[in-house]
PDB file of C-alpha atoms in Angstrom:
ATOM      1  CA  GLU A  23      -0.041  -0.235   0.123  1.00 95.00           C
ATOM      2  CA  VAL A  24       1.306   3.665  -0.950  1.00 96.00           C
ATOM      3  CA  GLN A  25       1.797   5.632   2.137  1.00 97.00           C
ATOM      4  CA  LEU A  26       2.854   8.513   3.894  1.00 98.00           C
ATOM      5  CA  VAL A  27       3.159   9.114   7.345  1.00 98.00           C
ATOM      6  CA  GLU A  28       4.225  12.422   8.834  1.00 98.00           C
ATOM      7  CA  SER A  29       5.154  12.964  12.687  1.00 98.00           C
ATOM      8  CA  GLY A  30       6.999  15.500  14.434  1.00 98.00           C
ATOM      9  CA  GLY A  31       4.255  18.020  14.984  1.00 97.00           C
ATOM     10  CA  GLY A  32       3.446  19.360  18.528  1.00 97.00           C
ATOM     11  CA  LEU A  33       3.194  22.532  20.490  1.00 98.00           C
ATOM     12  CA  VAL A  34       6.176  24.657  20.462  1.00 98.00           C
ATOM     13  CA  GLN A  35       6.669  28.350  21.632  1.00 98.00           C
ATOM     14  CA  PRO A  36       7.206  31.416  19.198  1.00 98.00           C
ATOM     15  CA  GLY A  37      10.768  31.676  17.830  1.00 98.00           C
ATOM     16  CA  ARG A  38      11.662  28.129  18.305  1.00 98.00           C
ATOM     17  CA  SER A  39      12.350  25.556  15.967  1.00 98.00           C
ATOM     18  CA  LEU A  40      11.048  21.945  14.657  1.00 98.00           C
ATOM     19  CA  ARG A  41      11.577  19.265  12.418  1.00 98.00           C
ATOM     20  CA  LEU A  42       8.796  17.524  10.718  1.00 98.00           C
ATOM     21  CA  SER A  43       9.357  13.843   9.071  1.00 98.00           C
ATOM     22  CA  CYS A  44       7.171  11.950   6.546  1.00 98.00           C
ATOM     23  CA  ALA A  45       8.015   8.370   6.359  1.00 98.00           C
ATOM     24  CA  ALA A  46       7.090   6.919   2.793  1.00 98.00           C
ATOM     25  CA  SER A  47       6.465   3.077   1.961  1.00 98.00           C
ATOM     26  CA  GLY A  48       4.657   1.192  -1.095  1.00 97.00           C
ATOM     27  CA  PHE A  49       6.471   3.056  -3.902  1.00 97.00           C
ATOM     28  CA  THR A  50      10.039   3.863  -5.276  1.00 97.00           C
ATOM     29  CA  PHE A  51      10.550   6.996  -3.249  1.00 97.00           C
ATOM     30  CA  ASP A  52      13.604   8.010  -4.917  1.00 94.00           C
ATOM     31  CA  ASP A  53      11.555   8.280  -8.138  1.00 95.00           C
ATOM     32  CA  TYR A  54       9.340  11.088  -7.277  1.00 96.00           C
ATOM     33  CA  ALA A  55       9.359  14.706  -6.015  1.00 96.00           C
ATOM     34  CA  MET A  56       7.627  15.630  -2.512  1.00 97.00           C
ATOM     35  CA  HIS A  57       6.005  18.417  -0.902  1.00 98.00           C
ATOM     36  CA  TRP A  58       5.001  19.846   1.926  1.00 98.00           C
ATOM     37  CA  VAL A  59       1.447  21.402   2.023  1.00 98.00           C
ATOM     38  CA  ARG A  60       0.058  23.165   5.081  1.00 98.00           C
ATOM     39  CA  GLN A  61      -3.589  24.026   6.182  1.00 98.00           C
ATOM     40  CA  ALA A  62      -4.570  26.808   9.158  1.00 98.00           C
ATOM     41  CA  PRO A  63      -7.467  25.691  11.196  1.00 97.00           C
ATOM     42  CA  GLY A  64     -10.692  26.533   9.158  1.00 96.00           C
ATOM     43  CA  LYS A  65      -8.562  27.836   6.195  1.00 98.00           C
ATOM     44  CA  GLY A  66      -7.339  26.434   2.665  1.00 98.00           C
ATOM     45  CA  LEU A  67      -4.300  24.744   1.392  1.00 98.00           C
ATOM     46  CA  GLU A  68      -1.213  26.316   1.054  1.00 98.00           C
ATOM     47  CA  TRP A  69       1.716  24.925  -0.761  1.00 98.00           C
ATOM     48  CA  VAL A  70       4.887  25.160   1.595  1.00 98.00           C
ATOM     49  CA  SER A  71       7.897  23.786  -0.325  1.00 98.00           C
ATOM     50  CA  GLY A  72       8.946  20.937  -2.627  1.00 96.00           C
ATOM     51  CA  ILE A  73      12.136  18.936  -3.512  1.00 96.00           C
ATOM     52  CA  SER A  74      12.853  16.975  -6.650  1.00 95.00           C
ATOM     53  CA  TRP A  75      13.613  13.319  -6.837  1.00 94.00           C
ATOM     54  CA  ASN A  76      17.311  13.691  -6.554  1.00 94.00           C
ATOM     55  CA  SER A  77      17.399  17.132  -4.481  1.00 95.00           C
ATOM     56  CA  GLY A  78      18.654  19.094  -7.208  1.00 94.00           C
ATOM     57  CA  SER A  79      15.502  21.428  -7.450  1.00 93.00           C
ATOM     58  CA  ILE A  80      14.329  22.924  -4.416  1.00 96.00           C
ATOM     59  CA  ALA A  81      11.445  25.613  -3.875  1.00 95.00           C
ATOM     60  CA  TYR A  82       9.797  27.640  -1.464  1.00 96.00           C
ATOM     61  CA  ALA A  83       6.682  29.784  -0.596  1.00 97.00           C
ATOM     62  CA  ASP A  84       7.699  33.015  -0.073  1.00 96.00           C
ATOM     63  CA  SER A  85       6.030  32.791   3.441  1.00 97.00           C
ATOM     64  CA  VAL A  86       8.854  30.529   4.824  1.00 98.00           C
ATOM     65  CA  LYS A  87      11.818  31.232   2.867  1.00 97.00           C
ATOM     66  CA  GLY A  88      14.852  31.679   4.744  1.00 97.00           C
ATOM     67  CA  ARG A  89      13.348  30.043   7.634  1.00 98.00           C
ATOM     68  CA  PHE A  90      12.102  26.635   6.658  1.00 98.00           C
ATOM     69  CA  THR A  91      14.547  23.957   4.861  1.00 98.00           C
ATOM     70  CA  ILE A  92      13.244  21.079   3.291  1.00 98.00           C
ATOM     71  CA  SER A  93      15.387  17.769   2.549  1.00 98.00           C
ATOM     72  CA  ARG A  94      15.196  13.912   2.082  1.00 98.00           C
ATOM     73  CA  ASP A  95      16.946  11.080   2.664  1.00 98.00           C
ATOM     74  CA  ASN A  96      16.109   8.525  -0.268  1.00 97.00           C
ATOM     75  CA  ALA A  97      18.343   5.767   1.648  1.00 97.00           C
ATOM     76  CA  LYS A  98      15.699   5.990   4.509  1.00 98.00           C
ATOM     77  CA  ASN A  99      12.793   6.914   2.219  1.00 98.00           C
ATOM     78  CA  CYS A 100      11.960   9.994   4.309  1.00 98.00           C
ATOM     79  CA  LEU A 101      11.149  13.660   3.668  1.00 98.00           C
ATOM     80  CA  TYR A 102      11.890  16.504   6.364  1.00 98.00           C
ATOM     81  CA  LEU A 103      10.960  20.031   6.999  1.00 98.00           C
ATOM     82  CA  GLU A 104      13.273  21.928   9.137  1.00 98.00           C
ATOM     83  CA  MET A 105      11.214  25.047  10.656  1.00 98.00           C
ATOM     84  CA  ASN A 106      12.998  27.961  12.417  1.00 98.00           C
ATOM     85  CA  SER A 107      11.809  31.288  13.588  1.00 98.00           C
ATOM     86  CA  LEU A 108       8.392  29.775  14.399  1.00 98.00           C
ATOM     87  CA  GLY A 109       5.351  32.323  14.398  1.00 98.00           C
ATOM     88  CA  ALA A 110       1.656  31.883  15.090  1.00 97.00           C
ATOM     89  CA  GLU A 111       1.215  32.043  11.269  1.00 98.00           C
ATOM     90  CA  ASP A 112       2.740  28.759  10.859  1.00 98.00           C
ATOM     91  CA  THR A 113       0.389  27.116  12.900  1.00 98.00           C
ATOM     92  CA  ALA A 114      -1.213  24.405  10.840  1.00 98.00           C
ATOM     93  CA  LEU A 115      -1.922  21.068   9.738  1.00 98.00           C
ATOM     94  CA  TYR A 116       1.393  19.972   7.596  1.00 98.00           C
ATOM     95  CA  TYR A 117       0.923  17.391   4.757  1.00 98.00           C
ATOM     96  CA  CYS A 118       3.462  15.755   2.987  1.00 98.00           C
ATOM     97  CA  ALA A 119       2.657  14.910  -0.636  1.00 98.00           C
ATOM     98  CA  LYS A 120       4.039  13.065  -3.437  1.00 97.00           C
ATOM     99  CA  GLU A 121       4.075  14.059  -7.162  1.00 96.00           C
ATOM    100  CA  VAL A 122       2.026  11.976  -9.466  1.00 92.00           C
ATOM    101  CA  THR A 123       4.387  11.417 -12.318  1.00 87.00           C
ATOM    102  CA  VAL A 124       8.081  10.047 -12.092  1.00 86.00           C
ATOM    103  CA  THR A 125      11.164  12.630 -11.894  1.00 80.00           C
ATOM    104  CA  VAL A 126       8.932  15.475 -12.699  1.00 82.00           C
ATOM    105  CA  PHE A 127       8.660  18.682 -10.515  1.00 81.00           C
ATOM    106  CA  ASP A 128       5.548  19.929 -11.732  1.00 81.00           C
ATOM    107  CA  GLY A 129       3.103  19.885  -8.698  1.00 86.00           C
ATOM    108  CA  ALA A 130       0.352  17.541  -9.029  1.00 94.00           C
ATOM    109  CA  PHE A 131       0.187  15.371  -5.851  1.00 97.00           C
ATOM    110  CA  ASP A 132      -1.382  11.984  -5.908  1.00 96.00           C
ATOM    111  CA  ILE A 133      -0.534  10.685  -2.509  1.00 97.00           C
ATOM    112  CA  TRP A 134      -1.018  12.757   0.780  1.00 98.00           C
ATOM    113  CA  GLY A 135      -0.201  11.881   4.256  1.00 98.00           C
ATOM    114  CA  GLN A 136      -2.911  12.404   7.027  1.00 97.00           C
ATOM    115  CA  GLY A 137      -0.742  15.376   8.258  1.00 98.00           C
ATOM    116  CA  THR A 138       0.574  16.305  11.409  1.00 98.00           C
ATOM    117  CA  THR A 139      -0.386  19.050  13.594  1.00 98.00           C
ATOM    118  CA  LEU A 140       1.792  22.273  14.524  1.00 98.00           C
ATOM    119  CA  THR A 141       1.022  24.812  16.597  1.00 98.00           C
ATOM    120  CA  VAL A 142       2.950  27.887  17.679  1.00 98.00           C
ATOM    121  CA  SER A 143       1.828  29.452  20.945  1.00 97.00           C
ATOM    122  CA  SER A 144       3.218  30.763  24.144  1.00 96.00           C
TER     123      SER A 144
ATOM    124  CA  SER B  18       2.802  37.116  -5.334  1.00 90.00           C
ATOM    125  CA  TYR B  19       0.803  34.948  -7.707  1.00 96.00           C
ATOM    126  CA  GLU B  20      -2.787  34.070  -6.919  1.00 97.00           C
ATOM    127  CA  LEU B  21      -5.514  31.873  -8.259  1.00 98.00           C
ATOM    128  CA  THR B  22      -9.045  33.214  -7.900  1.00 98.00           C
ATOM    129  CA  GLN B  23     -12.057  30.632  -7.415  1.00 98.00           C
ATOM    130  CA  PRO B  24     -15.532  31.506  -6.329  1.00 98.00           C
ATOM    131  CA  PRO B  25     -16.208  30.698  -2.666  1.00 98.00           C
ATOM    132  CA  SER B  26     -19.290  28.433  -3.154  1.00 98.00           C
ATOM    133  CA  VAL B  27     -21.254  26.565  -5.869  1.00 98.00           C
ATOM    134  CA  SER B  28     -24.562  25.070  -5.281  1.00 98.00           C
ATOM    135  CA  VAL B  29     -26.382  22.299  -7.360  1.00 98.00           C
ATOM    136  CA  SER B  30     -29.195  19.990  -6.930  1.00 97.00           C
ATOM    137  CA  PRO B  31     -28.133  16.453  -7.515  1.00 97.00           C
ATOM    138  CA  GLY B  32     -27.943  14.950 -11.115  1.00 97.00           C
ATOM    139  CA  GLN B  33     -27.210  18.489 -12.492  1.00 98.00           C
ATOM    140  CA  THR B  34     -24.036  19.758 -13.654  1.00 98.00           C
ATOM    141  CA  ALA B  35     -21.644  21.667 -11.558  1.00 98.00           C
ATOM    142  CA  ARG B  36     -18.686  24.060 -12.587  1.00 98.00           C
ATOM    143  CA  ILE B  37     -16.037  25.349 -10.701  1.00 98.00           C
ATOM    144  CA  THR B  38     -13.575  27.958 -12.081  1.00 98.00           C
ATOM    145  CA  CYS B  39     -10.408  29.143 -11.227  1.00 98.00           C
ATOM    146  CA  SER B  40      -8.711  32.050 -12.937  1.00 98.00           C
ATOM    147  CA  GLY B  41      -4.925  33.066 -12.815  1.00 98.00           C
ATOM    148  CA  ASP B  42      -2.772  35.195 -15.284  1.00 97.00           C
ATOM    149  CA  ALA B  43      -0.133  32.358 -15.845  1.00 97.00           C
ATOM    150  CA  LEU B  44      -2.621  29.353 -16.675  1.00 97.00           C
ATOM    151  CA  PRO B  45      -2.048  29.760 -20.163  1.00 97.00           C
ATOM    152  CA  LYS B  46       1.368  28.793 -19.771  1.00 96.00           C
ATOM    153  CA  GLN B  47       0.943  26.388 -16.570  1.00 96.00           C
ATOM    154  CA  TYR B  48      -0.824  23.279 -15.882  1.00 96.00           C
ATOM    155  CA  ALA B  49      -3.607  23.198 -13.274  1.00 97.00           C
ATOM    156  CA  HIS B  50      -4.470  20.648 -11.185  1.00 98.00           C
ATOM    157  CA  TRP B  51      -7.732  19.775  -8.932  1.00 98.00           C
ATOM    158  CA  TYR B  52      -8.331  18.555  -5.625  1.00 98.00           C
ATOM    159  CA  GLN B  53     -11.354  17.773  -3.377  1.00 98.00           C
ATOM    160  CA  GLN B  54     -11.324  17.829   0.236  1.00 98.00           C
ATOM    161  CA  LYS B  55     -13.933  16.472   2.284  1.00 98.00           C
ATOM    162  CA  PRO B  56     -14.045  17.494   6.212  1.00 97.00           C
ATOM    163  CA  GLY B  57     -11.232  16.046   8.333  1.00 96.00           C
ATOM    164  CA  GLN B  58      -9.626  14.254   5.386  1.00 98.00           C
ATOM    165  CA  ALA B  59      -6.774  14.714   3.459  1.00 98.00           C
ATOM    166  CA  PRO B  60      -7.201  16.362  -0.328  1.00 98.00           C
ATOM    167  CA  VAL B  61      -7.571  13.898  -3.199  1.00 98.00           C
ATOM    168  CA  LEU B  62      -6.239  14.696  -6.409  1.00 98.00           C
ATOM    169  CA  MET B  63      -9.152  14.905  -9.186  1.00 98.00           C
ATOM    170  CA  ILE B  64      -7.768  16.346 -12.382  1.00 98.00           C
ATOM    171  CA  TYR B  65      -4.053  16.861 -13.162  1.00 96.00           C
ATOM    172  CA  LYS B  66      -2.579  18.787 -16.198  1.00 96.00           C
ATOM    173  CA  ASP B  67      -5.593  20.605 -16.851  1.00 97.00           C
ATOM    174  CA  SER B  68      -7.656  17.360 -17.827  1.00 98.00           C
ATOM    175  CA  GLU B  69      -6.179  14.105 -17.012  1.00 97.00           C
ATOM    176  CA  ARG B  70      -7.973  12.191 -14.626  1.00 97.00           C
ATOM    177  CA  PRO B  71      -6.160   9.759 -12.280  1.00 95.00           C
ATOM    178  CA  SER B  72      -7.246   6.261 -12.052  1.00 95.00           C
ATOM    179  CA  GLY B  73      -9.917   5.424  -9.518  1.00 96.00           C
ATOM    180  CA  ILE B  74     -11.567   9.074 -10.119  1.00 98.00           C
ATOM    181  CA  PRO B  75     -15.164   8.916 -11.531  1.00 97.00           C
ATOM    182  CA  GLU B  76     -15.766   9.781 -15.118  1.00 98.00           C
ATOM    183  CA  ARG B  77     -18.377  12.503 -14.359  1.00 98.00           C
ATOM    184  CA  PHE B  78     -15.109  14.809 -13.268  1.00 98.00           C
ATOM    185  CA  SER B  79     -13.489  16.687 -16.017  1.00 98.00           C
ATOM    186  CA  GLY B  80     -11.046  19.611 -16.641  1.00 98.00           C
ATOM    187  CA  SER B  81     -10.966  21.944 -19.015  1.00 98.00           C
ATOM    188  CA  SER B  82      -8.783  25.180 -19.990  1.00 97.00           C
ATOM    189  CA  SER B  83      -9.319  28.385 -21.920  1.00 96.00           C
ATOM    190  CA  GLY B  84      -6.793  31.386 -21.441  1.00 96.00           C
ATOM    191  CA  THR B  85      -6.735  32.576 -17.873  1.00 97.00           C
ATOM    192  CA  ILE B  86      -9.370  30.350 -16.538  1.00 98.00           C
ATOM    193  CA  VAL B  87      -9.665  26.584 -16.001  1.00 98.00           C
ATOM    194  CA  THR B  88     -12.685  24.780 -15.010  1.00 98.00           C
ATOM    195  CA  LEU B  89     -13.460  21.662 -12.975  1.00 98.00           C
ATOM    196  CA  THR B  90     -16.994  19.976 -14.257  1.00 98.00           C
ATOM    197  CA  ILE B  91     -18.670  17.837 -12.251  1.00 98.00           C
ATOM    198  CA  SER B  92     -21.452  15.884 -14.482  1.00 98.00           C
ATOM    199  CA  GLY B  93     -24.474  14.387 -12.802  1.00 97.00           C
ATOM    200  CA  VAL B  94     -23.323  15.612  -9.268  1.00 98.00           C
ATOM    201  CA  GLN B  95     -24.098  12.838  -6.499  1.00 98.00           C
ATOM    202  CA  ALA B  96     -24.504  13.972  -2.929  1.00 98.00           C
ATOM    203  CA  GLU B  97     -21.094  12.412  -2.123  1.00 98.00           C
ATOM    204  CA  ASP B  98     -19.386  15.138  -4.293  1.00 98.00           C
ATOM    205  CA  GLU B  99     -20.057  17.680  -1.539  1.00 98.00           C
ATOM    206  CA  ALA B 100     -16.723  18.778  -0.591  1.00 98.00           C
ATOM    207  CA  ASP B 101     -14.265  21.796  -1.162  1.00 98.00           C
ATOM    208  CA  TYR B 102     -12.553  22.022  -4.209  1.00 98.00           C
ATOM    209  CA  TYR B 103      -9.115  23.303  -4.817  1.00 98.00           C
ATOM    210  CA  CYS B 104      -7.332  24.521  -7.854  1.00 98.00           C
ATOM    211  CA  GLN B 105      -3.280  24.332  -7.868  1.00 98.00           C
ATOM    212  CA  SER B 106      -0.821  25.637 -10.257  1.00 97.00           C
ATOM    213  CA  ALA B 107       2.639  27.375 -10.954  1.00 96.00           C
ATOM    214  CA  ASP B 108       3.715  31.089 -11.164  1.00 94.00           C
ATOM    215  CA  SER B 109       4.649  31.974 -14.915  1.00 93.00           C
ATOM    216  CA  SER B 110       8.213  30.738 -14.521  1.00 92.00           C
ATOM    217  CA  GLY B 111       7.287  27.670 -12.604  1.00 90.00           C
ATOM    218  CA  SER B 112       9.236  28.446  -9.604  1.00 90.00           C
ATOM    219  CA  TYR B 113       6.828  27.951  -6.790  1.00 94.00           C
ATOM    220  CA  TRP B 114       3.101  26.459  -6.430  1.00 96.00           C
ATOM    221  CA  VAL B 115      -0.143  27.658  -5.127  1.00 97.00           C
ATOM    222  CA  PHE B 116      -3.277  26.834  -4.566  1.00 98.00           C
ATOM    223  CA  GLY B 117      -6.708  28.851  -5.221  1.00 98.00           C
ATOM    224  CA  GLY B 118      -8.841  29.775  -2.057  1.00 98.00           C
ATOM    225  CA  GLY B 119     -11.164  26.833  -2.580  1.00 98.00           C
ATOM    226  CA  THR B 120     -14.912  26.398  -3.404  1.00 98.00           C
ATOM    227  CA  LYS B 121     -17.090  24.896  -1.095  1.00 98.00           C
ATOM    228  CA  LEU B 122     -19.575  22.668  -3.704  1.00 98.00           C
ATOM    229  CA  THR B 123     -23.240  22.268  -1.771  1.00 98.00           C
ATOM    230  CA  VAL B 124     -25.432  19.586  -3.194  1.00 98.00           C
ATOM    231  CA  LEU B 125     -28.817  20.766  -2.440  1.00 96.00           C
TER     232      LEU B 125
END
């Protein structure tokens, strides 16, 4: 079964850091670009960051550029999101998502995890 | 920054056709994708590359593109189609992606 399982969310104070992880299974992880998408409570979807299959291409939303770092470990079938200088605006459910087509980096996500919740509050 | 614009809500009776639009300046250059999200669930890809339907998605879902507007069409709407729908695409240079604000489809 193709599966993505996020972890690492929680309650953190403003200004602190946190790392999210996404464990992939059921598909050839290193064939696909991966992304993080978040959804604030009661709000719409916001694309956060994406990384190509070989980490050669990386992109960030302006809202997180300079604070968040995406990475992947293809040997461990894992995607990560290192988040620094967190603020209340980062409070959201964070999903990892897989591109639908091998090796491309064009933003269509066919598999999503169930998400991990980040709450930034003092 | 780049934005995609969707109507906040669309209402339709069962069996009718629902059309949800998404407008953006870069849509003539970039593919659009559509997602369905039901409460408490992760999004589901319904249409990609403007009009491609992933396996397992019912044929009543289709997508089209015309200039700066892309459209998700749901023919013969069923009660189970009630959900939020989001379009997604990239900026003109393909540097980043954005989602539309979402459209709540209500089946009357």
